[in-house]
Amino acid sequence: MGDELLITDDFLPVPVPETLTATYLVPMRGLPRVSPRTAVTALAGRLAEPAYGLARQMLASPLMSVDTRPIDEFPALPPDLLTAFGATREQLGRLAEATHVVVVRAEYRPGWPPAHEWAARAVAAAVAETVDGDVVDVFGLQFLDPATALRSLPDAHGRVRLVDWVLVPYSSDADGLWFTTKGLRRFGLLELQTQGVPDHLTRAWGAVLTGVASRLLRTWTDGLAGEEVPAFVQLPVLTTVTGHDIAVAYGNPEQHGATAPVLLRLELDPATDPEADSFLSLHPPAGQPGAPGRYFASACATLFSGIQPDVRYARRGDAMSKAVATARASLPDVRARYRAGALPAEAQLVVKYGLPGDEGPEFVWAAVTSWETPERISGTSASDATNDPEVRIGTPVVVEATDVVDWALLGPTGVIEGGWTQAVLDSGDHPR
């Protein structure tokens, strides 16, 4: 393309594909009831611009194809992977009963807006609505009901939630958890990965990785803003992520998440197998002491700073006494919800407990990993303790329930429930 490839220690040149393709399926019994164009026209007033206009324009252009085939002519979709990515028994049942499938494909250049994805998903959702059917996102191997598919498209302000387009699966190995993204290649960008993440950071690191993806995607699409598609886009080797990046990725930009930025080092990890994918790997900055997992735990503590991990107080005021009493009274209920798997899907349960010291107790937070009996909680420390040098971020701890003074549920943008003592401290009604 005539681009000069600049390789420096500060930037990483990432190759740009020439074109991108989106594919969506609509399985159904029998043939479609209406044409795709009629189905899309029915979305007028319900689907905002530019997605509505893109769908109509691409449907009338050679950039999109819509074909109806007997389902036996289409490669079988793997039910185990569909289930792993959230397919319900009812959705799999409808797929098994389908006789035909509408295949929607769109192609476009990399850049913003991702016209191929928005248009193809809109057309597939419009067709699925006419037969009370499902949309299958072939890239993500996900079932989407038409309403969910349409909600994922940009609103009247052009905003989308990245979590509707990028998944963060993970698996376990001897070094901890291996996280990857699945969805950035929709936009031409390589997927991210992180290895060696501590087990207790399952939800937190998934949110962090989504926030990093959001920031890098902005840089990526900015680099594609010219008239010509470049051969490479330069991404910063040292990238930052903040609570605001996470809030934006989850569609909550009003929750600014004004946290200190966390630095992560980006490294290209090319595939050795031509059939496999290359990744952009995230590591701690060079020179960080200890295992990478410790840095990742510290990063989470910084980014989810709706609670402070190290708090001391010497005397109890009325507000603090009430906060502690409220937290302790609700411990049995939150334990029951935790044991039943009834906590919000994005939530991490943490407890605050006291460590004795010469100058009074030090109160630290721990992420709950198991709570088999009411009297004892197993977890991992969310901070480095001063009173006990063996309590470090990510180290296993056992907490007596009688020592607990607070609990909280942490979501991607901070505290979503609990944290009564922290609220008192933040309000200034109690001395630290």
CSV table of C-alpha atoms in Angstrom, one decimal:
chain,number,residue,atom,x,y,z
A,1,MET,CA,0.0,0.0,0.0
A,2,GLY,CA,3.1,2.2,0.0
A,3,ASP,CA,3.1,2.6,3.8
A,4,GLU,CA,6.4,3.1,5.6
A,5,LEU,CA,6.7,0.5,8.4
A,6,LEU,CA,8.2,2.3,11.4
A,7,ILE,CA,9.4,0.0,14.1
A,8,THR,CA,10.3,1.6,17.4
A,9,ASP,CA,10.6,0.5,21.1
A,10,ASP,CA,7.4,2.6,21.8
A,11,PHE,CA,5.1,1.3,19.2
A,12,LEU,CA,4.1,-2.1,17.8
A,13,PRO,CA,3.1,-2.3,14.1
A,14,VAL,CA,0.0,-4.5,13.7
A,15,PRO,CA,-1.0,-5.7,10.2
A,16,VAL,CA,-4.3,-4.6,8.8
A,17,PRO,CA,-6.5,-7.0,6.7
A,18,GLU,CA,-7.7,-5.7,3.4
A,19,THR,CA,-11.3,-6.6,4.0
A,20,LEU,CA,-13.5,-8.0,6.8
A,21,THR,CA,-16.6,-10.3,6.5
A,22,ALA,CA,-19.5,-10.8,8.9
A,23,THR,CA,-21.8,-13.9,8.7
A,24,TYR,CA,-25.1,-14.4,10.5
A,25,LEU,CA,-27.6,-17.3,10.2
A,26,VAL,CA,-31.3,-17.4,10.8
A,27,PRO,CA,-32.4,-21.1,11.1
A,28,MET,CA,-36.1,-21.7,10.5
A,29,ARG,CA,-38.7,-24.3,9.6
A,30,GLY,CA,-39.8,-23.8,6.1
A,31,LEU,CA,-39.0,-20.8,3.9
A,32,PRO,CA,-38.9,-17.1,4.8
A,33,ARG,CA,-42.3,-15.4,5.0
A,34,VAL,CA,-41.1,-12.0,3.6
A,35,SER,CA,-38.2,-10.6,1.7
A,36,PRO,CA,-35.1,-9.3,3.6
A,37,ARG,CA,-35.8,-5.8,2.2
A,38,THR,CA,-39.4,-5.8,3.6
A,39,ALA,CA,-38.2,-7.2,6.9
A,40,VAL,CA,-35.6,-4.4,7.2
A,41,THR,CA,-38.1,-1.7,6.2
A,42,ALA,CA,-40.2,-2.8,9.2
A,43,LEU,CA,-37.4,-1.6,11.5
A,44,ALA,CA,-37.9,2.0,10.5
A,45,GLY,CA,-38.3,4.1,13.6
A,46,ARG,CA,-36.9,1.3,15.8
A,47,LEU,CA,-33.4,1.1,14.6
A,48,ALA,CA,-31.3,4.2,14.8
A,49,GLU,CA,-29.0,5.7,12.2
A,50,PRO,CA,-26.4,4.9,10.9
A,51,ALA,CA,-27.2,1.2,11.4
A,52,TYR,CA,-30.6,1.4,9.7
A,53,GLY,CA,-29.3,3.3,6.6
A,54,LEU,CA,-26.2,1.0,6.4
A,55,ALA,CA,-28.5,-2.1,6.4
A,56,ARG,CA,-30.7,-0.8,3.6
A,57,GLN,CA,-27.7,0.4,1.5
A,58,MET,CA,-25.6,-2.7,1.9
A,59,LEU,CA,-28.7,-4.9,1.2
A,60,ALA,CA,-29.0,-3.2,-2.1
A,61,SER,CA,-25.3,-3.5,-2.9
A,62,PRO,CA,-23.0,-6.3,-3.9
A,63,LEU,CA,-21.3,-5.9,-0.5
A,64,MET,CA,-24.1,-8.1,1.1
A,65,SER,CA,-25.6,-11.4,0.1
A,66,VAL,CA,-28.7,-13.0,1.6
A,67,ASP,CA,-29.3,-16.7,0.6
A,68,THR,CA,-31.7,-19.3,1.8
A,69,ARG,CA,-30.5,-22.9,1.8
A,70,PRO,CA,-31.7,-26.2,3.0
A,71,ILE,CA,-29.9,-26.5,6.4
A,72,ASP,CA,-28.3,-29.8,5.3
A,73,GLU,CA,-26.3,-27.9,2.8
A,74,PHE,CA,-24.7,-25.7,5.5
A,75,PRO,CA,-21.9,-27.0,7.7
A,76,ALA,CA,-23.3,-28.3,11.1
A,77,LEU,CA,-22.8,-25.9,14.0
A,78,PRO,CA,-21.1,-27.5,17.0
A,79,PRO,CA,-23.7,-27.7,19.8
A,80,ASP,CA,-21.0,-28.1,22.5
A,81,LEU,CA,-19.4,-24.8,21.6
A,82,LEU,CA,-22.8,-23.1,21.1
A,83,THR,CA,-23.7,-24.2,24.7
A,84,ALA,CA,-20.4,-23.0,26.0
A,85,PHE,CA,-21.2,-19.5,24.6
A,86,GLY,CA,-24.6,-19.4,26.2
A,87,ALA,CA,-27.0,-21.3,23.9
A,88,THR,CA,-30.2,-22.5,25.8
A,89,ARG,CA,-31.8,-25.9,25.4
A,90,GLU,CA,-34.7,-24.2,23.6
A,91,GLN,CA,-32.5,-22.5,21.1
A,92,LEU,CA,-30.6,-25.7,20.3
A,93,GLY,CA,-34.0,-27.5,20.0
A,94,ARG,CA,-35.1,-24.9,17.4
A,95,LEU,CA,-31.9,-25.4,15.5
A,96,ALA,CA,-32.4,-29.1,15.4
A,97,GLU,CA,-35.9,-28.7,14.0
A,98,ALA,CA,-34.9,-26.2,11.3
A,99,THR,CA,-35.2,-27.2,7.7
A,100,HIS,CA,-33.7,-24.1,6.1
A,101,VAL,CA,-31.2,-21.4,7.0
A,102,VAL,CA,-31.0,-17.8,5.8
A,103,VAL,CA,-27.3,-16.8,5.4
A,104,VAL,CA,-26.5,-13.1,5.7
A,105,ARG,CA,-23.0,-12.1,4.6
A,106,ALA,CA,-21.5,-8.7,4.4
A,107,GLU,CA,-18.0,-7.4,3.4
A,108,TYR,CA,-16.4,-4.1,4.1
A,109,ARG,CA,-13.0,-2.4,4.7
A,110,PRO,CA,-11.6,-2.2,8.2
A,111,GLY,CA,-12.5,1.1,10.0
A,112,TRP,CA,-15.3,2.8,11.8
A,113,PRO,CA,-18.2,2.3,11.5
A,114,PRO,CA,-17.9,-1.5,11.1
A,115,ALA,CA,-20.6,-1.4,8.4
A,116,HIS,CA,-20.3,-5.2,7.6
A,117,GLU,CA,-21.1,-6.2,11.2
A,118,TRP,CA,-23.8,-3.6,11.9
A,119,ALA,CA,-25.6,-4.2,8.6
A,120,ALA,CA,-25.4,-8.0,8.6
A,121,ARG,CA,-26.6,-8.2,12.2
A,122,ALA,CA,-29.5,-5.8,11.5
A,123,VAL,CA,-30.7,-7.7,8.4
A,124,ALA,CA,-30.5,-11.1,10.2
A,125,ALA,CA,-32.4,-9.7,13.2
A,126,ALA,CA,-35.1,-8.3,10.9
A,127,VAL,CA,-35.5,-11.6,9.1
A,128,ALA,CA,-35.5,-13.6,12.4
A,129,GLU,CA,-38.3,-11.3,13.8
A,130,THR,CA,-40.6,-12.3,10.9
A,131,VAL,CA,-40.4,-16.0,11.8
A,132,ASP,CA,-40.1,-15.7,15.6
A,133,GLY,CA,-36.6,-17.2,15.2
A,134,ASP,CA,-33.1,-16.8,16.4
A,135,VAL,CA,-30.0,-15.1,15.0
A,136,VAL,CA,-26.7,-17.1,15.1
A,137,ASP,CA,-23.6,-15.0,15.1
A,138,VAL,CA,-21.1,-17.3,13.3
A,139,PHE,CA,-18.0,-15.4,14.5
A,140,GLY,CA,-18.9,-15.6,18.1
A,141,LEU,CA,-20.8,-18.9,17.9
A,142,GLN,CA,-23.6,-17.2,19.8
A,143,PHE,CA,-27.4,-17.4,19.6
A,144,LEU,CA,-29.1,-13.9,19.8
A,145,ASP,CA,-32.8,-13.4,20.0
A,146,PRO,CA,-33.8,-10.6,17.6
A,147,ALA,CA,-34.4,-8.0,20.3
A,148,THR,CA,-31.0,-8.6,21.8
A,149,ALA,CA,-29.3,-8.4,18.4
A,150,LEU,CA,-31.1,-5.1,17.7
A,151,ARG,CA,-30.2,-3.7,21.2
A,152,SER,CA,-26.5,-4.3,20.5
A,153,LEU,CA,-26.6,-2.0,17.5
A,154,PRO,CA,-25.7,1.7,18.0
A,155,ASP,CA,-28.3,3.9,19.7
A,156,ALA,CA,-29.4,7.4,18.6
A,157,HIS,CA,-26.1,8.8,19.8
A,158,GLY,CA,-24.0,6.2,17.9
A,159,ARG,CA,-23.0,4.4,21.1
A,160,VAL,CA,-22.5,0.6,21.4
A,161,ARG,CA,-21.5,-1.6,24.3
A,162,LEU,CA,-18.3,-3.4,23.4
A,163,VAL,CA,-19.4,-6.3,25.7
A,164,ASP,CA,-22.2,-7.0,23.1
A,165,TRP,CA,-19.5,-7.7,20.5
A,166,VAL,CA,-16.5,-9.0,22.3
A,167,LEU,CA,-16.5,-12.1,24.6
A,168,VAL,CA,-13.7,-12.9,27.1
A,169,PRO,CA,-13.5,-16.7,27.6
A,170,TYR,CA,-10.9,-18.2,29.9
A,171,SER,CA,-9.4,-21.5,30.8
A,172,SER,CA,-7.2,-22.8,33.6
A,173,ASP,CA,-3.7,-24.2,33.4
A,174,ALA,CA,-0.8,-24.8,35.8
A,175,ASP,CA,0.2,-21.1,35.9
A,176,GLY,CA,-3.3,-19.8,36.6
A,177,LEU,CA,-6.0,-18.5,34.2
A,178,TRP,CA,-5.6,-17.9,30.5
A,179,PHE,CA,-7.8,-15.2,29.2
A,180,THR,CA,-8.5,-14.3,25.6
A,181,THR,CA,-10.9,-12.0,23.8
A,182,LYS,CA,-13.1,-13.2,21.0
A,183,GLY,CA,-14.5,-10.4,18.9
A,184,LEU,CA,-11.8,-7.9,18.1
A,185,ARG,CA,-11.1,-9.6,14.8
A,186,ARG,CA,-14.5,-8.4,13.7
A,187,PHE,CA,-12.9,-5.0,13.5
A,188,GLY,CA,-9.6,-6.3,12.0
A,189,LEU,CA,-7.6,-6.1,15.2
A,190,LEU,CA,-5.8,-9.2,16.7
A,191,GLU,CA,-7.4,-10.7,19.8
A,192,LEU,CA,-5.9,-10.0,23.2
A,193,GLN,CA,-4.6,-12.6,25.6
A,194,THR,CA,-3.3,-12.7,29.2
A,195,GLN,CA,-1.7,-15.7,30.9
A,196,GLY,CA,-0.9,-16.4,34.6
A,197,VAL,CA,-3.9,-14.5,36.0
A,198,PRO,CA,-4.7,-15.6,39.6
A,199,ASP,CA,-7.8,-17.7,39.9
A,200,HIS,CA,-9.7,-15.3,42.1
A,201,LEU,CA,-9.6,-12.6,39.5
A,202,THR,CA,-12.0,-14.4,37.1
A,203,ARG,CA,-14.6,-11.6,36.9
A,204,ALA,CA,-12.3,-8.7,37.6
A,205,TRP,CA,-9.7,-9.5,34.9
A,206,GLY,CA,-12.5,-10.2,32.3
A,207,ALA,CA,-13.6,-6.6,32.9
A,208,VAL,CA,-10.1,-5.3,32.7
A,209,LEU,CA,-9.4,-7.1,29.4
A,210,THR,CA,-12.7,-5.6,28.0
A,211,GLY,CA,-11.5,-2.1,29.1
A,212,VAL,CA,-8.1,-2.6,27.4
A,213,ALA,CA,-9.9,-3.8,24.3
A,214,SER,CA,-12.1,-0.7,24.3
A,215,ARG,CA,-9.1,1.6,24.5
A,216,LEU,CA,-7.0,-0.3,21.9
A,217,LEU,CA,-10.0,-0.4,19.5
A,218,ARG,CA,-10.2,3.4,19.7
A,219,THR,CA,-6.5,3.7,18.8
A,220,TRP,CA,-7.0,1.1,16.1
A,221,THR,CA,-9.9,2.7,14.4
A,222,ASP,CA,-8.3,6.2,14.6
A,223,GLY,CA,-5.4,4.7,12.7
A,224,LEU,CA,-7.8,3.5,10.0
A,225,ALA,CA,-9.5,6.9,9.6
A,226,GLY,CA,-7.8,7.8,6.3
A,227,GLU,CA,-9.2,7.3,2.8
A,228,GLU,CA,-6.7,4.4,2.1
A,229,VAL,CA,-6.5,1.3,4.3
A,230,PRO,CA,-2.9,1.3,5.7
A,231,ALA,CA,-0.8,-1.9,5.8
A,232,PHE,CA,-0.1,-1.4,9.5
A,233,VAL,CA,-1.4,0.5,12.5
A,234,GLN,CA,1.0,1.4,15.2
A,235,LEU,CA,-0.2,0.5,18.7
A,236,PRO,CA,1.6,1.7,21.9
A,237,VAL,CA,3.7,-1.0,23.5
A,238,LEU,CA,2.8,0.5,26.9
A,239,THR,CA,-0.9,0.8,26.9
A,240,THR,CA,-3.0,2.2,29.8
A,241,VAL,CA,-6.4,1.2,31.1
A,242,THR,CA,-8.6,3.1,33.6
A,243,GLY,CA,-12.0,2.6,35.3
A,244,HIS,CA,-13.5,4.9,32.7
A,245,ASP,CA,-12.4,2.6,29.8
A,246,ILE,CA,-14.1,-0.3,31.6
A,247,ALA,CA,-17.3,1.8,32.2
A,248,VAL,CA,-17.4,2.8,28.5
A,249,ALA,CA,-17.0,-0.8,27.4
A,250,TYR,CA,-19.9,-1.9,29.6
A,251,GLY,CA,-22.1,0.9,28.3
A,252,ASN,CA,-22.0,3.0,31.5
A,253,PRO,CA,-20.0,6.1,30.5
A,254,GLU,CA,-21.7,8.2,33.1
A,255,GLN,CA,-19.9,6.0,35.7
A,256,HIS,CA,-16.6,7.7,34.9
A,257,GLY,CA,-14.6,5.2,37.0
A,258,ALA,CA,-12.0,8.0,37.7
A,259,THR,CA,-9.2,5.6,38.8
A,260,ALA,CA,-5.5,5.9,38.4
A,261,PRO,CA,-4.4,4.4,35.1
A,262,VAL,CA,-2.8,1.0,35.0
A,263,LEU,CA,0.1,0.3,32.6
A,264,LEU,CA,0.3,-3.0,30.6
A,265,ARG,CA,2.9,-4.0,28.1
A,266,LEU,CA,1.7,-5.2,24.7
A,267,GLU,CA,3.6,-7.9,22.8
A,268,LEU,CA,2.9,-9.5,19.4
A,269,ASP,CA,2.5,-13.3,19.8
A,270,PRO,CA,2.5,-14.7,16.2
A,271,ALA,CA,0.9,-18.1,15.6
A,272,THR,CA,3.3,-20.9,14.6
A,273,ASP,CA,0.5,-22.9,13.0
A,274,PRO,CA,-0.9,-21.2,9.8
A,275,GLU,CA,-4.4,-22.4,10.9
A,276,ALA,CA,-4.1,-20.7,14.3
A,277,ASP,CA,-4.7,-17.1,15.4
A,278,SER,CA,-2.0,-14.6,16.4
A,279,PHE,CA,-2.5,-12.7,19.6
A,280,LEU,CA,-1.6,-9.4,21.2
A,281,SER,CA,-0.4,-10.5,24.7
A,282,LEU,CA,-0.7,-8.3,27.8
A,283,HIS,CA,2.2,-8.4,30.3
A,284,PRO,CA,3.2,-6.3,33.3
A,285,PRO,CA,5.6,-3.5,32.4
A,286,ALA,CA,9.3,-4.5,32.3
A,287,GLY,CA,11.1,-4.6,35.6
A,288,GLN,CA,8.0,-5.5,37.8
A,289,PRO,CA,9.1,-7.7,40.7
A,290,GLY,CA,7.4,-11.1,41.3
A,291,ALA,CA,5.2,-13.2,39.2
A,292,PRO,CA,2.9,-11.5,36.7
A,293,GLY,CA,-0.2,-12.6,38.7
A,294,ARG,CA,0.8,-10.3,41.5
A,295,TYR,CA,0.9,-7.3,39.2
A,296,PHE,CA,-2.5,-8.3,37.7
A,297,ALA,CA,-4.0,-8.5,41.2
A,298,SER,CA,-2.5,-5.1,42.0
A,299,ALA,CA,-3.9,-3.6,38.8
A,300,CYS,CA,-7.4,-4.9,39.7
A,301,ALA,CA,-7.1,-3.4,43.2
A,302,THR,CA,-6.3,0.0,41.5
A,303,LEU,CA,-9.1,-0.2,38.9
A,304,PHE,CA,-11.8,-1.4,41.2
A,305,SER,CA,-11.0,1.2,43.9
A,306,GLY,CA,-14.6,1.8,44.9
A,307,ILE,CA,-13.4,0.2,48.1
A,308,GLN,CA,-10.0,0.9,49.7
A,309,PRO,CA,-8.0,-2.2,50.5
A,310,ASP,CA,-6.2,-0.9,53.6
A,311,VAL,CA,-8.2,1.1,56.1
A,312,ARG,CA,-7.5,1.8,59.8
A,313,TYR,CA,-9.8,3.4,62.3
A,314,ALA,CA,-9.2,3.6,66.1
A,315,ARG,CA,-12.6,4.5,67.5
A,316,ARG,CA,-16.2,3.8,66.5
A,317,GLY,CA,-18.6,6.6,65.7
A,318,ASP,CA,-22.3,6.1,65.4
A,319,ALA,CA,-22.2,6.0,61.6
A,320,MET,CA,-19.4,3.4,61.5
A,321,SER,CA,-21.1,1.3,64.2
A,322,LYS,CA,-24.3,1.2,62.2
A,323,ALA,CA,-22.3,0.3,59.0
A,324,VAL,CA,-20.6,-2.6,60.7
A,325,ALA,CA,-23.9,-3.8,62.3
A,326,THR,CA,-25.6,-3.6,58.9
A,327,ALA,CA,-22.9,-5.6,57.2
A,328,ARG,CA,-22.8,-8.3,59.9
A,329,ALA,CA,-26.5,-8.7,60.0
A,330,SER,CA,-26.6,-9.4,56.3
A,331,LEU,CA,-23.8,-11.8,56.2
A,332,PRO,CA,-26.0,-15.0,56.3
A,333,ASP,CA,-28.1,-13.7,53.4
A,334,VAL,CA,-25.1,-12.9,51.2
A,335,ARG,CA,-23.6,-16.3,52.0
A,336,ALA,CA,-26.8,-18.0,51.0
A,337,ARG,CA,-26.9,-16.1,47.7
A,338,TYR,CA,-23.2,-16.9,47.1
A,339,ARG,CA,-23.7,-20.6,47.7
A,340,ALA,CA,-26.8,-20.7,45.5
A,341,GLY,CA,-25.0,-18.9,42.6
A,342,ALA,CA,-27.6,-16.1,42.9
A,343,LEU,CA,-25.2,-13.2,42.8
A,344,PRO,CA,-25.1,-10.9,39.7
A,345,ALA,CA,-23.2,-12.5,36.9
A,346,GLU,CA,-20.5,-9.8,36.9
A,347,ALA,CA,-20.1,-9.6,40.6
A,348,GLN,CA,-17.2,-10.6,42.8
A,349,LEU,CA,-17.9,-11.0,46.6
A,350,VAL,CA,-15.3,-9.5,48.9
A,351,VAL,CA,-15.2,-9.2,52.7
A,352,LYS,CA,-13.4,-6.8,55.0
A,353,TYR,CA,-11.8,-8.2,58.1
A,354,GLY,CA,-9.4,-7.0,60.9
A,355,LEU,CA,-5.8,-7.9,61.4
A,356,PRO,CA,-4.5,-7.0,64.9
A,357,GLY,CA,-1.5,-4.7,65.3
A,358,ASP,CA,0.4,-2.6,67.8
A,359,GLU,CA,-1.4,0.6,66.7
A,360,GLY,CA,-4.8,-1.0,66.4
A,361,PRO,CA,-6.5,-3.2,63.9
A,362,GLU,CA,-5.8,-3.0,60.2
A,363,PHE,CA,-8.8,-3.7,58.0
A,364,VAL,CA,-8.2,-5.4,54.7
A,365,TRP,CA,-10.3,-6.9,51.9
A,366,ALA,CA,-10.3,-10.4,50.6
A,367,ALA,CA,-12.0,-11.9,47.5
A,368,VAL,CA,-14.1,-14.9,48.6
A,369,THR,CA,-13.2,-18.2,46.8
A,370,SER,CA,-15.3,-20.6,49.0
A,371,TRP,CA,-17.6,-20.3,52.0
A,372,GLU,CA,-18.4,-23.9,53.0
A,373,THR,CA,-19.4,-23.2,56.6
A,374,PRO,CA,-20.9,-20.1,58.1
A,375,GLU,CA,-18.0,-19.6,60.5
A,376,ARG,CA,-15.1,-19.6,58.1
A,377,ILE,CA,-14.4,-18.0,54.7
A,378,SER,CA,-11.7,-18.9,52.3
A,379,GLY,CA,-10.4,-16.2,50.0
A,380,THR,CA,-7.4,-14.4,48.5
A,381,SER,CA,-6.1,-11.1,49.8
A,382,ALA,CA,-6.9,-8.0,47.8
A,383,SER,CA,-4.1,-6.0,49.3
A,384,ASP,CA,-0.7,-6.1,51.0
A,385,ALA,CA,-1.2,-5.9,54.8
A,386,THR,CA,1.1,-3.9,57.0
A,387,ASN,CA,0.3,-5.7,60.2
A,388,ASP,CA,1.0,-9.2,58.7
A,389,PRO,CA,3.8,-9.5,56.2
A,390,GLU,CA,2.5,-12.8,55.0
A,391,VAL,CA,-0.8,-11.3,53.8
A,392,ARG,CA,0.0,-10.1,50.2
A,393,ILE,CA,-2.1,-9.4,47.1
A,394,GLY,CA,-3.3,-12.8,45.8
A,395,THR,CA,-2.2,-14.9,48.8
A,396,PRO,CA,-4.7,-17.4,50.2
A,397,VAL,CA,-6.3,-16.3,53.5
A,398,VAL,CA,-8.8,-17.9,55.9
A,399,VAL,CA,-11.2,-15.4,57.5
A,400,GLU,CA,-13.2,-16.0,60.6
A,401,ALA,CA,-16.8,-14.7,60.1
A,402,THR,CA,-16.6,-13.1,63.5
A,403,ASP,CA,-13.8,-10.9,62.2
A,404,VAL,CA,-15.7,-9.6,59.2
A,405,VAL,CA,-16.8,-5.9,59.5
A,406,ASP,CA,-18.1,-5.4,55.9
A,407,TRP,CA,-18.7,-7.1,52.6
A,408,ALA,CA,-19.3,-5.8,49.1
A,409,LEU,CA,-20.1,-7.0,45.6
A,410,LEU,CA,-17.7,-5.6,43.0
A,411,GLY,CA,-18.9,-5.2,39.4
A,412,PRO,CA,-17.0,-3.9,36.4
A,413,THR,CA,-17.4,-0.3,37.4
A,414,GLY,CA,-17.1,-0.5,41.2
A,415,VAL,CA,-19.2,-1.4,44.2
A,416,ILE,CA,-22.7,-2.6,43.2
A,417,GLU,CA,-23.9,-3.6,46.7
A,418,GLY,CA,-22.6,-3.4,50.2
A,419,GLY,CA,-19.4,-1.6,51.2
A,420,TRP,CA,-21.2,0.3,54.1
A,421,THR,CA,-18.0,1.0,56.1
A,422,GLN,CA,-16.3,2.3,53.0
A,423,ALA,CA,-19.2,4.6,52.3
A,424,VAL,CA,-18.8,6.1,55.8
A,425,LEU,CA,-15.0,6.6,55.3
A,426,ASP,CA,-15.6,8.2,51.9
A,427,SER,CA,-18.2,10.5,53.4
A,428,GLY,CA,-15.8,11.9,55.9
A,429,ASP,CA,-18.1,11.1,58.9
A,430,HIS,CA,-15.4,8.9,60.4
A,431,PRO,CA,-11.7,9.3,61.1
A,432,ARG,CA,-9.3,7.0,59.3
